[in-house]
PDB file of C-alpha atoms in Angstrom:
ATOM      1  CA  UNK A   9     -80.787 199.077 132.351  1.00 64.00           C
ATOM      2  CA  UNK A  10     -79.792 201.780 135.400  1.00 67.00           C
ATOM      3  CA  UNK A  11     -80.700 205.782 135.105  1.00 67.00           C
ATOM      4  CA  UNK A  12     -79.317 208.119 137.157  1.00 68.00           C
ATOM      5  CA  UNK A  13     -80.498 211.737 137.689  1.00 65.00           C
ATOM      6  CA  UNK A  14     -78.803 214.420 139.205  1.00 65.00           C
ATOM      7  CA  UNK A  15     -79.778 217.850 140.267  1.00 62.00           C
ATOM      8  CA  UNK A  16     -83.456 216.947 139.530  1.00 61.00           C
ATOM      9  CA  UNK A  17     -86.102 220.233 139.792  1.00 60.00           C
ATOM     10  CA  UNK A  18     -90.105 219.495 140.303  1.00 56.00           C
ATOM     11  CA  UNK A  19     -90.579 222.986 138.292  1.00 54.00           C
ATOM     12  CA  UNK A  20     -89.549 226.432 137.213  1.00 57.00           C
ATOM     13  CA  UNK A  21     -89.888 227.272 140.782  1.00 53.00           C
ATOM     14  CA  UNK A  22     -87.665 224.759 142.067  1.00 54.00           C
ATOM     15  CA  UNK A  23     -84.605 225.189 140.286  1.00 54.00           C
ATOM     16  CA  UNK A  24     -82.304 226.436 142.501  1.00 53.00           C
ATOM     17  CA  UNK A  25     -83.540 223.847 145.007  1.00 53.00           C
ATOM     18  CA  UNK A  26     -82.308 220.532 143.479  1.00 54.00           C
ATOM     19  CA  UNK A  27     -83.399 216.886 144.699  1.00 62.00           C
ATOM     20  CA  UNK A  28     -79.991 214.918 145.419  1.00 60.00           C
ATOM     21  CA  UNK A  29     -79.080 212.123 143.288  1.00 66.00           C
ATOM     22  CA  UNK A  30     -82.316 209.592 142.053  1.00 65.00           C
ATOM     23  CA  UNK A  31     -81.162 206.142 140.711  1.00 72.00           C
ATOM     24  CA  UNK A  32     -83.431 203.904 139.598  1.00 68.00           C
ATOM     25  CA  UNK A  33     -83.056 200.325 137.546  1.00 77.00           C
ATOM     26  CA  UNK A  34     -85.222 198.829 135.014  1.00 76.00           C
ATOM     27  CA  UNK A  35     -86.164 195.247 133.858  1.00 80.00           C
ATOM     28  CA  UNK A  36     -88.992 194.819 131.626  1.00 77.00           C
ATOM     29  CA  UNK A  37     -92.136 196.436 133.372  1.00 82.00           C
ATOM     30  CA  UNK A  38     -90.699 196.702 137.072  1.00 85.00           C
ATOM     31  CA  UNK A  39     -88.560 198.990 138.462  1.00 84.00           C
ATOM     32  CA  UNK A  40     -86.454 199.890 141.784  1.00 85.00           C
ATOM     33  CA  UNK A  41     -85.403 203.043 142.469  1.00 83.00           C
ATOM     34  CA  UNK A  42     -83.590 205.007 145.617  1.00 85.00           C
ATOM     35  CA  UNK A  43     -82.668 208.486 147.014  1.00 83.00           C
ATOM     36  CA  UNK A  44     -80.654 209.135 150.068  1.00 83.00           C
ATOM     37  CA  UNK A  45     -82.768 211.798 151.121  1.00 84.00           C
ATOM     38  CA  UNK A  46     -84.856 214.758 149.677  1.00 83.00           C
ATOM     39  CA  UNK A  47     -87.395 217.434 151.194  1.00 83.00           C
ATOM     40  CA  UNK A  48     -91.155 216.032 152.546  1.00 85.00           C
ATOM     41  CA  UNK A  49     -92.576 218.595 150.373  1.00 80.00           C
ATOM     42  CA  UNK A  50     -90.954 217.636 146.958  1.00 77.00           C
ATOM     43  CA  UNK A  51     -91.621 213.844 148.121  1.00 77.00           C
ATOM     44  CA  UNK A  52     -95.625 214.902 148.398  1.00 76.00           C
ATOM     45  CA  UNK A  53     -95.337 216.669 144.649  1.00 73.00           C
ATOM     46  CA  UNK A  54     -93.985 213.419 143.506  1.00 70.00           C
ATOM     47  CA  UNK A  55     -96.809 211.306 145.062  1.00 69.00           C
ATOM     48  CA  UNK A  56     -99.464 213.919 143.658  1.00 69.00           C
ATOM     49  CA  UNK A  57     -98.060 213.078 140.022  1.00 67.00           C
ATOM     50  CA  UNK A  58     -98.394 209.454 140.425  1.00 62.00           C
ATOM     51  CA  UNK A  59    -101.917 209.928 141.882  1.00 61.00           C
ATOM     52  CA  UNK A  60    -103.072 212.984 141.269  1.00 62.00           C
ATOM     53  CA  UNK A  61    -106.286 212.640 144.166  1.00 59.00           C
ATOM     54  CA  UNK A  62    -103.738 212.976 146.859  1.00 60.00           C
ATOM     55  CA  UNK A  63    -104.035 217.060 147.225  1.00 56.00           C
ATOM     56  CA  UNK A  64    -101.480 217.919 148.979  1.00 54.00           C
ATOM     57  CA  UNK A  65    -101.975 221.843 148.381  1.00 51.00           C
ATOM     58  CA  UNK A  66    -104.430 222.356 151.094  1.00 59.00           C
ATOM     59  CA  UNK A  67    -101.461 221.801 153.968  1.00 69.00           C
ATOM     60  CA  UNK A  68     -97.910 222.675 154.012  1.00 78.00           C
ATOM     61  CA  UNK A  69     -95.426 219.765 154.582  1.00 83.00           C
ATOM     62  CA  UNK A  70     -91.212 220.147 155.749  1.00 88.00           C
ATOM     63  CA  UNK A  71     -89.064 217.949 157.101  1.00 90.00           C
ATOM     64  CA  UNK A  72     -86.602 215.699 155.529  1.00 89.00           C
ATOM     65  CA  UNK A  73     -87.572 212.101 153.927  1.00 91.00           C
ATOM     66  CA  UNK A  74     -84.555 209.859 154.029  1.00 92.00           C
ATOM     67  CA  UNK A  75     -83.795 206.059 152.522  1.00 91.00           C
ATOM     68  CA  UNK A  76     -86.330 206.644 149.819  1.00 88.00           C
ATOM     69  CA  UNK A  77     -87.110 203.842 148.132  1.00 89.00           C
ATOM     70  CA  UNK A  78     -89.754 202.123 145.630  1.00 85.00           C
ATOM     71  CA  UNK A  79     -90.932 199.292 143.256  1.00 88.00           C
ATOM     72  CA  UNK A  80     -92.720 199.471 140.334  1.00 85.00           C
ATOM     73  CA  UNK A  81     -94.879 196.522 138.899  1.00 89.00           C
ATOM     74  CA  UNK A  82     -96.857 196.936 135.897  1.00 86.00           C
ATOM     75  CA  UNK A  83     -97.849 193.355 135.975  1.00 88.00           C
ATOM     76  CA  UNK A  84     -99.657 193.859 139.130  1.00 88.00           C
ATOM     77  CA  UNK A  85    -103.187 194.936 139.675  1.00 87.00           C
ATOM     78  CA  UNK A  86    -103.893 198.671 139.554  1.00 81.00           C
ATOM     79  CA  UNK A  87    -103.788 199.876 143.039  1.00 78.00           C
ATOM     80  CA  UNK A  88    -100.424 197.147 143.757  1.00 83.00           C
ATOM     81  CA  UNK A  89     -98.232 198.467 141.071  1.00 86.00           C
ATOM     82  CA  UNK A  90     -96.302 200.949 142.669  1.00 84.00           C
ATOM     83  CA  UNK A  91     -94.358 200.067 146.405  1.00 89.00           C
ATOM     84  CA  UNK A  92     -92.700 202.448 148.551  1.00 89.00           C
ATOM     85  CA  UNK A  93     -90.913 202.828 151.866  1.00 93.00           C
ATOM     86  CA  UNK A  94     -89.177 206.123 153.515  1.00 93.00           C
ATOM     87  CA  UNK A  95     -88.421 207.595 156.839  1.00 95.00           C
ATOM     88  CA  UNK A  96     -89.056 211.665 157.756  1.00 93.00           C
ATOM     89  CA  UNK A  97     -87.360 213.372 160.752  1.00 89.00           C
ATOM     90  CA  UNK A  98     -88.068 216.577 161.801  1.00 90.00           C
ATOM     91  CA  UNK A  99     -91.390 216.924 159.520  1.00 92.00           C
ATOM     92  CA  UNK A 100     -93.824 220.021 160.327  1.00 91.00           C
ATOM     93  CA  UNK A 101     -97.013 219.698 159.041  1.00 86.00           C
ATOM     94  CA  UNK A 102     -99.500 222.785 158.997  1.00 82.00           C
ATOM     95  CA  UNK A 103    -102.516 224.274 156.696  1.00 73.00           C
ATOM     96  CA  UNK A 104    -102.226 227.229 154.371  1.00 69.00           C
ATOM     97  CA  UNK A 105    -104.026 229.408 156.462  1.00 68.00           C
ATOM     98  CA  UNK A 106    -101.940 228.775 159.131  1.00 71.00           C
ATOM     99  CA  UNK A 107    -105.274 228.602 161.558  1.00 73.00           C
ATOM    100  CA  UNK A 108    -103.635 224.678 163.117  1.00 78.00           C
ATOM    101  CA  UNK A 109     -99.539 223.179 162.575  1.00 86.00           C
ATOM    102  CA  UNK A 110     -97.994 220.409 164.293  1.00 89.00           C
ATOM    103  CA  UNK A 111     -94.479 220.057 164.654  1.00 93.00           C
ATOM    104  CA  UNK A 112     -91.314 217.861 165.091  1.00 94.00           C
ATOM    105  CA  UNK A 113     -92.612 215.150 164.119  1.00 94.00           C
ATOM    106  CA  UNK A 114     -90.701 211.470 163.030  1.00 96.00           C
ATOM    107  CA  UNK A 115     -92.224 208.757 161.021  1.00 94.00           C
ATOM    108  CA  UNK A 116     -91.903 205.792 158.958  1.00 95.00           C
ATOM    109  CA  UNK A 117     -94.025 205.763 155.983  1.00 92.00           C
ATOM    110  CA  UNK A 118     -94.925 202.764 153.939  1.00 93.00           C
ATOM    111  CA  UNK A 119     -97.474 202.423 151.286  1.00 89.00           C
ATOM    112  CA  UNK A 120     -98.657 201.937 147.606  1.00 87.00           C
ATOM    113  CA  UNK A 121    -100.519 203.633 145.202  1.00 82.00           C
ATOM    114  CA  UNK A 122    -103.561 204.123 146.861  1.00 84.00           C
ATOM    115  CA  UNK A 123    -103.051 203.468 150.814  1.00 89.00           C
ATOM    116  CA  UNK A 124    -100.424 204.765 152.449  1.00 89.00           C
ATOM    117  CA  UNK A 125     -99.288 204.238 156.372  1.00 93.00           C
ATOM    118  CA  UNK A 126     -97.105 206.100 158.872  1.00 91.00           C
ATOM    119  CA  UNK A 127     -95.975 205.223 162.276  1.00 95.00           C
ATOM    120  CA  UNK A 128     -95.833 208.779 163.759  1.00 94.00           C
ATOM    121  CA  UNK A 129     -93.521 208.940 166.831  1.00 96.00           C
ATOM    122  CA  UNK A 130     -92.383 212.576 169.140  1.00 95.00           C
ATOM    123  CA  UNK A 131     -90.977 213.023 172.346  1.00 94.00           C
ATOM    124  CA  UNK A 132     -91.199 216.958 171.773  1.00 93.00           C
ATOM    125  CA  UNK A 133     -93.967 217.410 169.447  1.00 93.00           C
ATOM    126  CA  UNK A 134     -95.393 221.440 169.323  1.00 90.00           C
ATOM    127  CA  UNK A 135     -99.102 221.987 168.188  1.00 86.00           C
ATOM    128  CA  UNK A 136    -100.329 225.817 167.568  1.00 84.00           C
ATOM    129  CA  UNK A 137    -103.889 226.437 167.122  1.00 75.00           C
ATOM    130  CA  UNK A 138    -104.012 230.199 166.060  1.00 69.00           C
ATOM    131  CA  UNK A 139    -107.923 230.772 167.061  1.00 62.00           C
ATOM    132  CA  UNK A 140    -107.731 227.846 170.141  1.00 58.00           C
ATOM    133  CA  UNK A 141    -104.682 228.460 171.691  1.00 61.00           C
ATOM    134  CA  UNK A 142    -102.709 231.632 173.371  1.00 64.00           C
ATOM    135  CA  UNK A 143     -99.425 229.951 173.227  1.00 71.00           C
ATOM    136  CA  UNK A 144     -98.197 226.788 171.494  1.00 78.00           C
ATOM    137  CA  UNK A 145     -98.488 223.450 173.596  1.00 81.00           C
ATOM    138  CA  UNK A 146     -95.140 222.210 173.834  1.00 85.00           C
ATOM    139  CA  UNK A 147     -92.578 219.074 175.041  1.00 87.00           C
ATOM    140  CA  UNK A 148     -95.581 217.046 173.717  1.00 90.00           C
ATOM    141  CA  UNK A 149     -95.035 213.173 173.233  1.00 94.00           C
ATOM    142  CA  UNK A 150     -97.015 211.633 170.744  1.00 94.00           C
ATOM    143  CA  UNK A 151     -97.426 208.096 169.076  1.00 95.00           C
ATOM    144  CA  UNK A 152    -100.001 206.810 166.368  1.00 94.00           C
ATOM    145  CA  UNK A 153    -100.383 204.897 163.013  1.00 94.00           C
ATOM    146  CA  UNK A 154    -102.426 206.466 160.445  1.00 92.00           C
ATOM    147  CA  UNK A 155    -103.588 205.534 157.057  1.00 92.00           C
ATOM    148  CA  UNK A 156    -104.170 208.080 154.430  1.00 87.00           C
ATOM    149  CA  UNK A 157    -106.390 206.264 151.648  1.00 87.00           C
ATOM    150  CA  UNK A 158    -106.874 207.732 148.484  1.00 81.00           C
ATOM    151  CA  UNK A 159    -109.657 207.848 145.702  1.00 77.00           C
ATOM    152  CA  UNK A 160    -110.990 209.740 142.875  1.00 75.00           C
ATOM    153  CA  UNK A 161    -112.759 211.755 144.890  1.00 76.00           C
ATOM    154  CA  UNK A 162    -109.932 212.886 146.846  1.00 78.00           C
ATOM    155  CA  UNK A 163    -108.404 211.133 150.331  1.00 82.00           C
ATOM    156  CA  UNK A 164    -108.983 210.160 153.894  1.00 88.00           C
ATOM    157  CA  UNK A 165    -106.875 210.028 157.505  1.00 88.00           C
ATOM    158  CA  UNK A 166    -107.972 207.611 159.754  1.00 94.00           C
ATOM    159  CA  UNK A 167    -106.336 206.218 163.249  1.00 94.00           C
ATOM    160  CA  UNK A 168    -107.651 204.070 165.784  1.00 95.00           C
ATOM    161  CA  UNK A 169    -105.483 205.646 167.929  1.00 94.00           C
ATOM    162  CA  UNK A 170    -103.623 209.092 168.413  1.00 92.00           C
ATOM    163  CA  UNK A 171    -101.825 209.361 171.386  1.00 93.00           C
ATOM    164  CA  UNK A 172    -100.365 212.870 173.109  1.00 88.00           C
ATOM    165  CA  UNK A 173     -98.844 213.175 176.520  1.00 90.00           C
ATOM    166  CA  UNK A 174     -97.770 216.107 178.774  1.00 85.00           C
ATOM    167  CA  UNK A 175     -97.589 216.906 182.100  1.00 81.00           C
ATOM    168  CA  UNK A 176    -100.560 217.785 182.503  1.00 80.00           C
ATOM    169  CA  UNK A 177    -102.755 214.838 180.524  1.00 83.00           C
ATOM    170  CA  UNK A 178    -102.900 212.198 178.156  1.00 86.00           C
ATOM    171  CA  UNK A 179    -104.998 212.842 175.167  1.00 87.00           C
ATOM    172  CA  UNK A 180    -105.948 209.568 173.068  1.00 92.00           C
ATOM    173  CA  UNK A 181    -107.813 210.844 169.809  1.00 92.00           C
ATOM    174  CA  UNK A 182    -109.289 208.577 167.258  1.00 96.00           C
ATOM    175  CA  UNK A 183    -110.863 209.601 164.121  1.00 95.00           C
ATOM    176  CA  UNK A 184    -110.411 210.864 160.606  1.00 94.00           C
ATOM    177  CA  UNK A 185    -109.869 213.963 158.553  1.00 87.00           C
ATOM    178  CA  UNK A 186    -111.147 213.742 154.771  1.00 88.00           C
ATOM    179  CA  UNK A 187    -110.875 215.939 151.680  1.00 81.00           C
ATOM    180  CA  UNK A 188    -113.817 218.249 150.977  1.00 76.00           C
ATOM    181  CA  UNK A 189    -113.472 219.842 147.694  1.00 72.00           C
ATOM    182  CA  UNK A 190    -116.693 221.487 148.068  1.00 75.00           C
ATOM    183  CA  UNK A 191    -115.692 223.250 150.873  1.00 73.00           C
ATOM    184  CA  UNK A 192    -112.006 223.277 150.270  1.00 72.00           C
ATOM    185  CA  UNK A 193    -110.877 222.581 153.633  1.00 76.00           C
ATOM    186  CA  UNK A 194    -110.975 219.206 155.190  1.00 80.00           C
ATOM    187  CA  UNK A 195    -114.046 217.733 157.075  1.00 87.00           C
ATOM    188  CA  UNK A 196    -112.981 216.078 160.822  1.00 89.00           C
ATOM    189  CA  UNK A 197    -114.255 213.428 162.811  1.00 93.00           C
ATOM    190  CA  UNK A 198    -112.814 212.965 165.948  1.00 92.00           C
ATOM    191  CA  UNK A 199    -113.375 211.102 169.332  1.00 94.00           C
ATOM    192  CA  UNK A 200    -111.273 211.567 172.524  1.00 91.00           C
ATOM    193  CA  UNK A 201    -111.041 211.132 176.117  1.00 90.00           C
ATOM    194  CA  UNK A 202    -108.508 212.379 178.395  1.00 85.00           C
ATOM    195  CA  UNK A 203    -108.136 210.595 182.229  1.00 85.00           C
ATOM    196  CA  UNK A 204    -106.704 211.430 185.479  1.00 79.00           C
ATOM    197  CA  UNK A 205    -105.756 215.371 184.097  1.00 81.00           C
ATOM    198  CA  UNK A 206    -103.882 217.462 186.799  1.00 81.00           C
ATOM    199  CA  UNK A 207    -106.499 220.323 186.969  1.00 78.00           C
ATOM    200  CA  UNK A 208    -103.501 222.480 187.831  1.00 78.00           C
ATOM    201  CA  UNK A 209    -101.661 222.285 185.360  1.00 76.00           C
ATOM    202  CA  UNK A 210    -104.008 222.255 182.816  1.00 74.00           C
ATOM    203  CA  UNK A 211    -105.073 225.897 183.980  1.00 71.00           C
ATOM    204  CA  UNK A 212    -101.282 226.411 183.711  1.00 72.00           C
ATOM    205  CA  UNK A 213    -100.957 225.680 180.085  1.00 66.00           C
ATOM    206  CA  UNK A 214    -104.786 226.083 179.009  1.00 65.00           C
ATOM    207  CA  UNK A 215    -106.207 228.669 181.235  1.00 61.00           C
ATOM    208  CA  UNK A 216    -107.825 231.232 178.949  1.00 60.00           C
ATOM    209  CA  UNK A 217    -108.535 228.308 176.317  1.00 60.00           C
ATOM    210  CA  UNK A 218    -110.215 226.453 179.083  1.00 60.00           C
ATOM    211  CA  UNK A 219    -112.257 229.093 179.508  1.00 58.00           C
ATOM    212  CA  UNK A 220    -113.247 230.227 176.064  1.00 57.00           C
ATOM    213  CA  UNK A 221    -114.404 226.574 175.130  1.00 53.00           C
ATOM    214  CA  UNK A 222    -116.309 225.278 178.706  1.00 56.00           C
ATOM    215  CA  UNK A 223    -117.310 229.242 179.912  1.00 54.00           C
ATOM    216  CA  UNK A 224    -116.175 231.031 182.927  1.00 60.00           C
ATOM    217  CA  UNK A 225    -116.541 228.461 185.408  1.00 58.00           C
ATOM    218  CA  UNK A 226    -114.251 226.020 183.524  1.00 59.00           C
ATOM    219  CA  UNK A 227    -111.384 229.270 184.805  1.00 59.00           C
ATOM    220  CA  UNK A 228    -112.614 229.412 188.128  1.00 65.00           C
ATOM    221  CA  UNK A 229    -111.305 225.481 188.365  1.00 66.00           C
ATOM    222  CA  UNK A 230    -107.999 225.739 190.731  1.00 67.00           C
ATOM    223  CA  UNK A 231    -107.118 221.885 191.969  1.00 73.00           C
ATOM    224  CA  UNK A 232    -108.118 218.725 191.924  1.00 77.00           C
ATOM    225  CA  UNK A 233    -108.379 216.089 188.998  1.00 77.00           C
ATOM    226  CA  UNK A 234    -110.258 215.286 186.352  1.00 77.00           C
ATOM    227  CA  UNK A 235    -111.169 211.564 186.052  1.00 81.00           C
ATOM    228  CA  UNK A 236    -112.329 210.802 182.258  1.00 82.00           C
ATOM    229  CA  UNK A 237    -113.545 213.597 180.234  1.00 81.00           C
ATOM    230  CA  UNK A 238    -114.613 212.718 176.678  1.00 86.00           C
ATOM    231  CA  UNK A 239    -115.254 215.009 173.785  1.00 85.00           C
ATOM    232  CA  UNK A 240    -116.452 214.478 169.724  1.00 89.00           C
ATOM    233  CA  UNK A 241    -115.505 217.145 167.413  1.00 85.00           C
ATOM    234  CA  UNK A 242    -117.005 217.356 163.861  1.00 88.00           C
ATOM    235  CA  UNK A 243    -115.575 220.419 162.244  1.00 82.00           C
ATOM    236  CA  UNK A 244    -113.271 221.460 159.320  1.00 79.00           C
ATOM    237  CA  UNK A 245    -109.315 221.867 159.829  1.00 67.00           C
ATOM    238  CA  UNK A 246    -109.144 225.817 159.417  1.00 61.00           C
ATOM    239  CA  UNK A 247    -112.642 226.358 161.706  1.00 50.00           C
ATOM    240  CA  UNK A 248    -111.649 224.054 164.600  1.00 49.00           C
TER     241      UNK A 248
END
């Protein structure tokens, strides 16, 4: 048998903000369903219902998630039951304190009840870090796969590789970012280098930064490149 649901609200609060049409077919214990499009965050509420250790409360997600669609297969092992595929232009992601966002952001994201993956891909990406940075980073172009895996316990973001380019250096970042629940902000993990930087215009975009993090001589720096530098960062997401 088919269902199809219009005008769809998550809550009280979202009534006047609608989901577009959700159609979805049934046979036995599996079932396909499909949207054209919806908002990232309402997409996130969804995927907290279904597994309810995704917290999605401690960031803030927008964007648009298009060609949703999913499988469900209650014949399947637990973990395998549930299939899903979508892709998100535009997506902002930031955390409620509003300390770190990143933003204009495109992915596809593919995944199942308890692993999910997304090929992230920007040719103008923006980062802000409100205690790191003076002014947002922008024109940024960034590529990476993460996984976000998903537990009792809570979750975990892990890449092998997180790339972000500029003019003035290429940042590869690998690492992962997991849920804390003591702390209520999430624990990182990172490692990253960054070759060949044009000294210049890093001072340009980083200058008082530069200084804050590597002291006073790091702003007396005029010229010149830097070959490799390397950095690990264990920290939360609203201190670093």
């Amino acid at each position: 048998w088919q269902v199809q649901i219009d005008q769809l609200a998550l809550g009280r609060s979202e009534k006047d903000a609608t989901l577009p049409t959700l159609s979805f077919e049934v046979n036995g214990r599996s079932a396909h369903g499909r949207m054209a499009q919806a908002p990232l965050g309402a997409v996130a509420q969804v995927a907290r219902w279904l597994n309810p250790s995704f917290d999605a409360a401690q960031v803030a997600l927008t964007g648009t998630a298009k060609d949703i669609e999913f499988d469900w297969d209650a014949t399947q092992l637990v973990g395998r039951r549930l299939r899903m595929s979508t892709t998100v232009q535009r997506a902002s992601i930031a955390s409620r304190s509003e300390s770190f966002a990143l933003h204009g952001l495109n992915a596809r994201i593919t995944g199942n009840e308890r692993t999910i993956d997304l090929d992230l891909e920007s040719q103008n990406a923006r980062v802000e870090f409100r205690d790191a940075l003076d002014e947002p980073i922008k024109d940024l172009r960034l590529a990476s796969r993460i996984r976000l895996q998903t537990n009792p316990d809570g979750w975990k973001l892990t890449t092998s590789k997180l790339t972000l380019e500029s003019d003035a250096a290429r940042l590869t970042v690998s690492g992962s970012m997991t849920s804390d629940p003591a702390r209520g902000v999430p624990a990182i993990d990172l490692r990253g280098t960054m070759p060949k930087a044009d000294i210049e215009k890093l001072q340009k975009t980083f200058g008082t930064t530069l200084a804050r993090a590597f002291g006073a001589n790091a702003g007396r720096l005029s010229a010149g490149r830097i070959e490799n530098a390397r950095f690990d960062l264990k920290s939360t997401l609203d201190a670093a």
